[in-house]
Structures are given as structure tokens and as C-alpha cells.
CSV table of C-alpha atoms in Angstrom, one decimal:
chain,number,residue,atom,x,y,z
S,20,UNK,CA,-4.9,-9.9,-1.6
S,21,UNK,CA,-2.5,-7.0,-2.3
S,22,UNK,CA,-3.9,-4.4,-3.7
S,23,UNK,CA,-2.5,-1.6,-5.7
S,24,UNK,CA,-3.1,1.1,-8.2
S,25,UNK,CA,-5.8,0.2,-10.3
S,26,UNK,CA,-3.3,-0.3,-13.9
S,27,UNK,CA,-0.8,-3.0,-14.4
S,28,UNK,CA,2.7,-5.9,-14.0
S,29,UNK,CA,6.2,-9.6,-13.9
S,30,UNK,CA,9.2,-12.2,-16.1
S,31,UNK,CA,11.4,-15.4,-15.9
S,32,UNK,CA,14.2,-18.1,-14.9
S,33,UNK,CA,15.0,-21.7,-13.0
S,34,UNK,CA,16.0,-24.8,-14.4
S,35,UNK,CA,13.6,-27.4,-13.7
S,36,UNK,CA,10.9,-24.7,-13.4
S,37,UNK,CA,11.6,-23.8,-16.8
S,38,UNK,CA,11.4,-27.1,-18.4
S,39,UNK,CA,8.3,-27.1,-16.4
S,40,UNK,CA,7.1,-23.8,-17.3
S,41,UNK,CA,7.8,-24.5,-21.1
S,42,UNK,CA,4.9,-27.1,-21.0
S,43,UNK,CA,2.8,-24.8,-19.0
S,44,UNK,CA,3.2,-22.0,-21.1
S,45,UNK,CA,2.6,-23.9,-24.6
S,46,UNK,CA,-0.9,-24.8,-23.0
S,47,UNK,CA,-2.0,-21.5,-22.3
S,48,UNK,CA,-1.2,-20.5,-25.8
S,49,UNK,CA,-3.1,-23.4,-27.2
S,50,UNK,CA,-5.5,-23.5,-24.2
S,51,UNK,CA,-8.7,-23.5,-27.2
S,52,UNK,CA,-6.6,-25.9,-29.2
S,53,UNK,CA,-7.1,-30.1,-28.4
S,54,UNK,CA,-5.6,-30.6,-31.3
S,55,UNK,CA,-2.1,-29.0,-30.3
S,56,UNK,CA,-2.1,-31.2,-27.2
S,57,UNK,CA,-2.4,-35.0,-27.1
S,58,UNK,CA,-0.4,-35.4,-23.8
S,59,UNK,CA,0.1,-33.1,-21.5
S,60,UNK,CA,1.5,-33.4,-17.7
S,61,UNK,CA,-0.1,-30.8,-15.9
S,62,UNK,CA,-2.5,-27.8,-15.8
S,63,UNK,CA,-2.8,-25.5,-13.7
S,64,UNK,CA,-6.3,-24.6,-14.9
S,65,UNK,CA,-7.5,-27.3,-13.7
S,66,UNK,CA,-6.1,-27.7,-10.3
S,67,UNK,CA,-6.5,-23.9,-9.7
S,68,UNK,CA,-9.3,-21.5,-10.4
S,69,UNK,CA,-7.8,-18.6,-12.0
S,70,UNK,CA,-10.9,-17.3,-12.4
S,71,UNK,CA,-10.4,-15.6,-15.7
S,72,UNK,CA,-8.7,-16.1,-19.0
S,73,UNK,CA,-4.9,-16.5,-18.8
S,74,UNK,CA,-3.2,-13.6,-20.6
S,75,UNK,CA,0.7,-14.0,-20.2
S,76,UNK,CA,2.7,-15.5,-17.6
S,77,UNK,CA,6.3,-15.3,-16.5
S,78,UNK,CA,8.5,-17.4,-13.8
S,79,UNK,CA,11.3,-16.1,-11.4
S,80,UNK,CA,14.1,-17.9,-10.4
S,81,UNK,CA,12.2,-19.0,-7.0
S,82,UNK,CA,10.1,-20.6,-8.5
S,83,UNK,CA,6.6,-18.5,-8.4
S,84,UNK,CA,4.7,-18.1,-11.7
S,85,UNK,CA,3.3,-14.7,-12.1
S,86,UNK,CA,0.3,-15.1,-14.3
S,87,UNK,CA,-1.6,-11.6,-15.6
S,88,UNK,CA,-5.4,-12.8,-16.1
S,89,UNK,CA,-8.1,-11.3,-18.0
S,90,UNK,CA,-9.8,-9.5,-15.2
S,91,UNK,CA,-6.9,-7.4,-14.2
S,92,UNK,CA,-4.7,-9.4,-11.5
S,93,UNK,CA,-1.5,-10.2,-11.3
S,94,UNK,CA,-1.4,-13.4,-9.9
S,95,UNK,CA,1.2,-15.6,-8.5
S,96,UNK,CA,1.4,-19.3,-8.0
S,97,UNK,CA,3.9,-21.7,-6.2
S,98,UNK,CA,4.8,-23.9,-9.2
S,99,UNK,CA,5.9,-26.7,-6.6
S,100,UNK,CA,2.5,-26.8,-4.6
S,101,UNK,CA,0.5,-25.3,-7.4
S,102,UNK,CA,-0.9,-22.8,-4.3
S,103,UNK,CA,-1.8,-19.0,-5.1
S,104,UNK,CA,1.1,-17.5,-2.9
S,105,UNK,CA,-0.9,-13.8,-3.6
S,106,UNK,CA,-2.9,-11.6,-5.9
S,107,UNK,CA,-2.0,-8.2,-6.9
S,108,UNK,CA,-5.1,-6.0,-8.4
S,109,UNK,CA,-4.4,-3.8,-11.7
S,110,UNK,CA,-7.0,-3.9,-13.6
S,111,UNK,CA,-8.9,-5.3,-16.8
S,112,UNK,CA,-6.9,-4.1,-19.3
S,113,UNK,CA,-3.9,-5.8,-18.1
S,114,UNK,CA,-1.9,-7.5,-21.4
S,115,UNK,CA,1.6,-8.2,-20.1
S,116,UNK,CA,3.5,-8.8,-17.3
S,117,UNK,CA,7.6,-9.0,-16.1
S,118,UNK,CA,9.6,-8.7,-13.1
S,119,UNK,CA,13.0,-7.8,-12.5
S,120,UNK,CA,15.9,-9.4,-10.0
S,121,UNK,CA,15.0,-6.5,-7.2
S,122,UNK,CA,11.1,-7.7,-7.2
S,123,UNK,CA,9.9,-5.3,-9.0
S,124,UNK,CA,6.7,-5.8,-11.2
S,125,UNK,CA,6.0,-4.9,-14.6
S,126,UNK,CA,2.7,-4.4,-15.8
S,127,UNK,CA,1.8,-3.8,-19.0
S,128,UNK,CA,-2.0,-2.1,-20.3
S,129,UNK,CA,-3.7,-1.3,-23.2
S,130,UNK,CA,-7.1,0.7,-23.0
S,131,UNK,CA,-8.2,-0.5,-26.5
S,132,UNK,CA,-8.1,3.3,-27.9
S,133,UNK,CA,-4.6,3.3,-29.3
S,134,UNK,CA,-2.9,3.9,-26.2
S,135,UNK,CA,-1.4,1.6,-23.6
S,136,UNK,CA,1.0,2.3,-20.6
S,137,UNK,CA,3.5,0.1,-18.0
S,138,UNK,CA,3.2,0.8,-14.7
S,139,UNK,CA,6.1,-0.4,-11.6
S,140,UNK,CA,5.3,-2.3,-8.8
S,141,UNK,CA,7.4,-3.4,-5.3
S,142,UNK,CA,6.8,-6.6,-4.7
S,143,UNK,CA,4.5,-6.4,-2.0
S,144,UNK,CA,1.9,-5.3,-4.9
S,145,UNK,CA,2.3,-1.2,-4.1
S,146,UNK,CA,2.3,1.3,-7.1
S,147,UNK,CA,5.4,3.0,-7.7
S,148,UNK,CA,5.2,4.5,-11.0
S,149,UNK,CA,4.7,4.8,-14.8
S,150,UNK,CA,7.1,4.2,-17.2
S,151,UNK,CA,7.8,7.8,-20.1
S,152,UNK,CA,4.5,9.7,-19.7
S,153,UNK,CA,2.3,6.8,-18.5
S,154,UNK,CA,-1.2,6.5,-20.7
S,155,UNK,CA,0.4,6.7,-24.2
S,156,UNK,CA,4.0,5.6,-23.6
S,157,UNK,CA,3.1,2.9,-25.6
S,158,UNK,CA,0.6,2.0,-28.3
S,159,UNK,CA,0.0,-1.4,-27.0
S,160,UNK,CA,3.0,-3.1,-24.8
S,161,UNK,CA,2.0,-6.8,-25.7
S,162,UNK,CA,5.2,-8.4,-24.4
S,163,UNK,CA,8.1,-7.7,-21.9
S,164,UNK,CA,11.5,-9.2,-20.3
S,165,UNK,CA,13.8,-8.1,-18.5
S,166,UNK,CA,17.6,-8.2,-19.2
S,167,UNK,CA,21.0,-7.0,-17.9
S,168,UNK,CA,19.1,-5.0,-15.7
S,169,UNK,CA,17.4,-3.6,-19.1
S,170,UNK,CA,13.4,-3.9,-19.4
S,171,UNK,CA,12.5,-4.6,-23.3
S,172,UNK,CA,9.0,-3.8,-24.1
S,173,UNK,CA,7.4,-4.6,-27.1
S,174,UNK,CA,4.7,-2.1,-28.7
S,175,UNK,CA,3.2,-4.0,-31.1
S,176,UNK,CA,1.0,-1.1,-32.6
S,177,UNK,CA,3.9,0.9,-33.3
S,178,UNK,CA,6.3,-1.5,-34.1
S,179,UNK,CA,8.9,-1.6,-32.0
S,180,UNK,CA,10.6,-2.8,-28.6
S,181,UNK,CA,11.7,0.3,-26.3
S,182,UNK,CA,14.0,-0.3,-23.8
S,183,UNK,CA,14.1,1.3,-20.6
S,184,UNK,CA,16.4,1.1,-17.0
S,185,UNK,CA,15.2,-1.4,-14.6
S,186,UNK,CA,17.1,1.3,-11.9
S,187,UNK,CA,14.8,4.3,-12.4
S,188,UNK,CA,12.7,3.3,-14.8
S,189,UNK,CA,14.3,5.6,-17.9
S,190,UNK,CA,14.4,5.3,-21.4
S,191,UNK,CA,17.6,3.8,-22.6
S,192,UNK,CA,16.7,3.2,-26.6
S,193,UNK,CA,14.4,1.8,-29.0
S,194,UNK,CA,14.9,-0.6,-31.8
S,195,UNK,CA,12.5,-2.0,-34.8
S,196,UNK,CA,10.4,0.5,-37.1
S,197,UNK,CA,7.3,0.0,-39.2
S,198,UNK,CA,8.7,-2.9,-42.3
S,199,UNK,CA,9.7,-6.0,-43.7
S,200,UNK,CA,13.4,-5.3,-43.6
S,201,UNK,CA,15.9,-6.9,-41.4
S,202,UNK,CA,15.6,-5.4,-38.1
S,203,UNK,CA,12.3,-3.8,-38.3
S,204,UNK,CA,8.7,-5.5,-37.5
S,205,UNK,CA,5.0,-5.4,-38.3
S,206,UNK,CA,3.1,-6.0,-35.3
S,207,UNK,CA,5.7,-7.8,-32.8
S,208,UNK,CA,4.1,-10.0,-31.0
S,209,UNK,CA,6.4,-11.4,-28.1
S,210,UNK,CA,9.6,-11.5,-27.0
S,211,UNK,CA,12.3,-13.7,-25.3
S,212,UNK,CA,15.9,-13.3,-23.7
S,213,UNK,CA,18.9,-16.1,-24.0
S,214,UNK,CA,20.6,-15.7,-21.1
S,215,UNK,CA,23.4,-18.1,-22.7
S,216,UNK,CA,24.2,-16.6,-25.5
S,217,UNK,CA,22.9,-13.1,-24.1
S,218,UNK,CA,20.4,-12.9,-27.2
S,219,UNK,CA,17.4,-11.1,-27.2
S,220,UNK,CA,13.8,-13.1,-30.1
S,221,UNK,CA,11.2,-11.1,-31.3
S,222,UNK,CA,8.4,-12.3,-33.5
S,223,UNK,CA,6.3,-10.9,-35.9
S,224,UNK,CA,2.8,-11.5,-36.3
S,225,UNK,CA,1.7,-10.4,-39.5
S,226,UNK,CA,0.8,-12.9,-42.2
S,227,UNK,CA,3.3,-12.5,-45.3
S,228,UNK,CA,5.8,-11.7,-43.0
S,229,UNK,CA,5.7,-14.2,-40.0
S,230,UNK,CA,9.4,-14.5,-38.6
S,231,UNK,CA,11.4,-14.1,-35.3
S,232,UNK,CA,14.6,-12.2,-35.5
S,233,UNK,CA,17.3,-12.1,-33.1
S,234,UNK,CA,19.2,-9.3,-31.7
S,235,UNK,CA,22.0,-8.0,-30.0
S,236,UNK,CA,21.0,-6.6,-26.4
S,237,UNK,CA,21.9,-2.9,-27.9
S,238,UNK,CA,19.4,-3.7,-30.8
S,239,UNK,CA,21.0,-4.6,-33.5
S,240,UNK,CA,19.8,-7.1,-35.8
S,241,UNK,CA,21.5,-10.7,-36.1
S,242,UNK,CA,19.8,-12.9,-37.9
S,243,UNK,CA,16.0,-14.6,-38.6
S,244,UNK,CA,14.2,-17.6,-38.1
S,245,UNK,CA,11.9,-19.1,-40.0
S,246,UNK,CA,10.1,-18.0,-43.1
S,247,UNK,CA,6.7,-17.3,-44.1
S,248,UNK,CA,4.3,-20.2,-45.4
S,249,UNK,CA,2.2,-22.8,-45.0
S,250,UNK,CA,2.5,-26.4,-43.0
S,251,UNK,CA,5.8,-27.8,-43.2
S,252,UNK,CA,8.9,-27.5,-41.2
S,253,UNK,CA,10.5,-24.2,-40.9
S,254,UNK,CA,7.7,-22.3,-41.8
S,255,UNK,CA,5.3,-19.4,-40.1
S,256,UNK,CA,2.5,-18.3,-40.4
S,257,UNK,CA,1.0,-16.5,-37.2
S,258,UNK,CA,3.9,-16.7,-35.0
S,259,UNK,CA,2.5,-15.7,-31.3
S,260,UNK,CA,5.0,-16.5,-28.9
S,261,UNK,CA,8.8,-17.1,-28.0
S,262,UNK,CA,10.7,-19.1,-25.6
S,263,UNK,CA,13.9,-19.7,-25.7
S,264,UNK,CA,15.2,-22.9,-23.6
S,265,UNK,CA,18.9,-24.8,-23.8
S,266,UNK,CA,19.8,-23.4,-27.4
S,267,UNK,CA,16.4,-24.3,-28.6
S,268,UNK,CA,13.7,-21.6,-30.1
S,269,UNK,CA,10.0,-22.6,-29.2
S,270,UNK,CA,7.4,-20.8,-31.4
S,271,UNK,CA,3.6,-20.8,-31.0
S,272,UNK,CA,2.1,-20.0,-34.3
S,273,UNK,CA,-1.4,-20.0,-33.3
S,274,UNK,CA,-2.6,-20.5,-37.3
S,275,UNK,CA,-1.1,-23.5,-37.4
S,276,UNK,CA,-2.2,-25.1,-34.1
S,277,UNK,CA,1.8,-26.1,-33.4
S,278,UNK,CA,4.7,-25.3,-31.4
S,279,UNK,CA,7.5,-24.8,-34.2
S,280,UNK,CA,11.2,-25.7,-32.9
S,281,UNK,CA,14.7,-24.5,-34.6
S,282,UNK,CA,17.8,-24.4,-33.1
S,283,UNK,CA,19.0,-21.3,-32.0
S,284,UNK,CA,20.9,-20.3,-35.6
S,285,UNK,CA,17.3,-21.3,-37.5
């Protein structure tokens, strides 16, 4: 076990691993929902004991599946042999993990009282620091991923995805804004990188105004996809989670028990 400062987190890549990892990841969204899954081809719940509720997950292009669980750890599997490779201690408010090309781990914290914090990590599971100010930084950092050497984070209580240096750690820019308007969110949710087209997904949670939107790596708005509605195809109600996979857009809407799937223009 690797142990480190008692806060926070890691992200994503691989080609077989990801078609792999798609399937994993659309079970722990629905892991309370039978209905969502008739077939599926493996679980790594039940071949390993995480030993807590898994929170958010991300692969590397190794391979190893860094999963942030409910009690506080970090930890990573082999996806090949399904074996715990290590375990890296943060602690139990742990929300959201990533990891950048160097090693580095991302972990991202909320303390339930309005403020939330991401803390760095070497890859041996040592604290190195906070991002901004630490405790506060954020509102709550529910989702993160790393691109062109940029880490996005979203902060869902405050609306909007802050971007920082993967290099030092420093603030680059934020995007978003409390609103329904193109470009601006109410309570993101999760977010997703197209290495292909170099396109960064955000959804929005909030009922009436359940969407993902796309954006340039600077921030600026592109397009949306899906609308707000009830069952049928195109529409979203409680969109949860992103993935982005061969020029298909995978969205968990957790109110409608399904995994909703556009192309990548909507």
C-alpha cells in the first residue's frame, strides 16, 4: 500500500483497453441498475473486492485502471489480469480522479461544506501539492481529464471547468458560467477529451436543461448534443457521464436507466 497525504487523485487511453473500459465504466454508472444491463462481459466487482463503492475511474495507456472508491483510495488494477497492481490512501472524500502522461495523479475532494480541493500526486502515491489555494479551489471538482498537457476540472457547484498546467500545476483559464446559454452550465457533471478531433464533452446535469456541449481546447463553445426530454432517442434527462470512443459520444443518463449514443456532431 502507498500511502500519502490524507486528500486526493488519475485519467485515460489504449485501444483495446478502451473498448474494454467503455463496458466497464457503463456498469459502474449503472452498478444499482439490472435493468440497464442484460449482458455484460465482465466485472470487476465481482472478481475483485474493492471494498467500497466505486466512485470514478480512469485508464492509462498501459493499461492500469485507476479507480477512486468511496473510502478514500486510489486504487489501481491491471485490466489484463484483473490484479490490484497498488493502492494509494487519500481519503473519504475522494470524488474524482486523473493522471497525466508524466504519472502524475490527480485527485479530486469535496468536504460536503461547499468547498472541495485537487491535490498532485507522483506516481509512487507521494503528495506533492495542491492545485490554486487548495481547500476552496473548487466548489466541488466532480470530474477531470487531462489534455495537451492541460488538466480540465470540472466544478460542478460553481459551474464551470478551470483549467490548469499539468507542468506546475498553474491556472491557465476557466470556461462555463452559471446559465442555460451556449457555453455556460448548470451543474456540469462530467467530462471527456477526443483525442481525434482534439474536442473537449461536458454535460449538464440539471433537469430542463440536460445536454453535453462540446468545446474547443481554449474553451470555446462548438456545438450541443442532445436535448432535454423524456424517453426517446436524442433526448436527456439526467445526463451523468461522458465518454467519447471512435467518433461516438456515450452518455449515461442515470434517469433514464440507458446509455444514450450520438455521433460525434449530435
Amino acid at each position: 500500500m502507498i500511502k500519502g497525504r490524507p486528500d486526493i487523485i488519475k485519467h485515460l487511453s489504449g485501444r483495446g483497453a478502451k473498448a474494454f473500459i467503455l463496458l466497464l465504466a457503463i456498469f459502474f454508472v449503472f452498478l444499482s441498475s439490472e435493468q440497464a444491463f442484460s449482458q455484460i462481459v465482465t466485472s470487476f466487482n465481482s472478481k475483485i473486492n474493492i471494498g467500497a463503492t466505486p466512485i470514478k475511474m480512469n485508464i492509462d495507456g498501459t493499461g492500469l485502471l485507476y479507480v477512486a472508491a468511496g473510502r478514500g483510495d486510489v486504487v489501481v488494477y491491471n485490466t489484463n489480469t484483473g490484479a490490484t497492481e497498488k493502492t494509494i490512501k487519500v481519503s473519504k472524500y475522494l470524488n474524482s480522479v486523473a493522471f497525466d502522461q508524466s504519472g502524475k495523479i490527480y485527485a479530486g475532494e469535496y468536504f460536503r461544506n461547499g468547498k472541495g480541493s485537487v491535490s498532485v500526486y507522483a506516481p509512487d502515491g507521494q503528495y506533492i501539492y495542491s492545485l490554486g489555494k487548495g481547500v476552496g479551489e473548487f466548489g466541488s471538482p466532480v470530474s477531470m481529464v487531462v489534455a495537451n498537457d492541460l488538466l480540465y476540472v470540472v466544478d460542478s457547484l460553481n459551474h464551470v471547468v478551470k483549467v490548469y498546467g499539468t507542468d506546475n500545476g498553474s491556472f491557465r483559464f476557466s470556461f462555463g458560467g452559471n446559465g442555460f446559454g451556449n457555453g455556460q452550465f448548470v451543474s456540469p457533471s462530467s467530462i471527456a477529451y477526443d483525442s481525434v478531433n482534439n474536442e473537449i464533452y461536458v454535460s449538464n446535469y440539471t433537469t430542463d436543461h440536460a445536454r453535453v456541449q462540446v468545446f474547443a481546447p481554449n474553451g470555446v463553445y462548438k456545438r450541443t448534443i442532445g436535448v432535454f426530454g423524456g424517453y426517446g432517442p436524442g433526448n436527456l434527462t439526467k445526463p451523468h457521464g461522458v465518454y467519447v470512443y471512435e467518433n461516438r459520444v456515450y452518455i449515461a443518463d442515470i434517469y433514464q436507466n440507458h446509455i444514450a449514443v450520438f455521433d460525434r456532431l449530435g
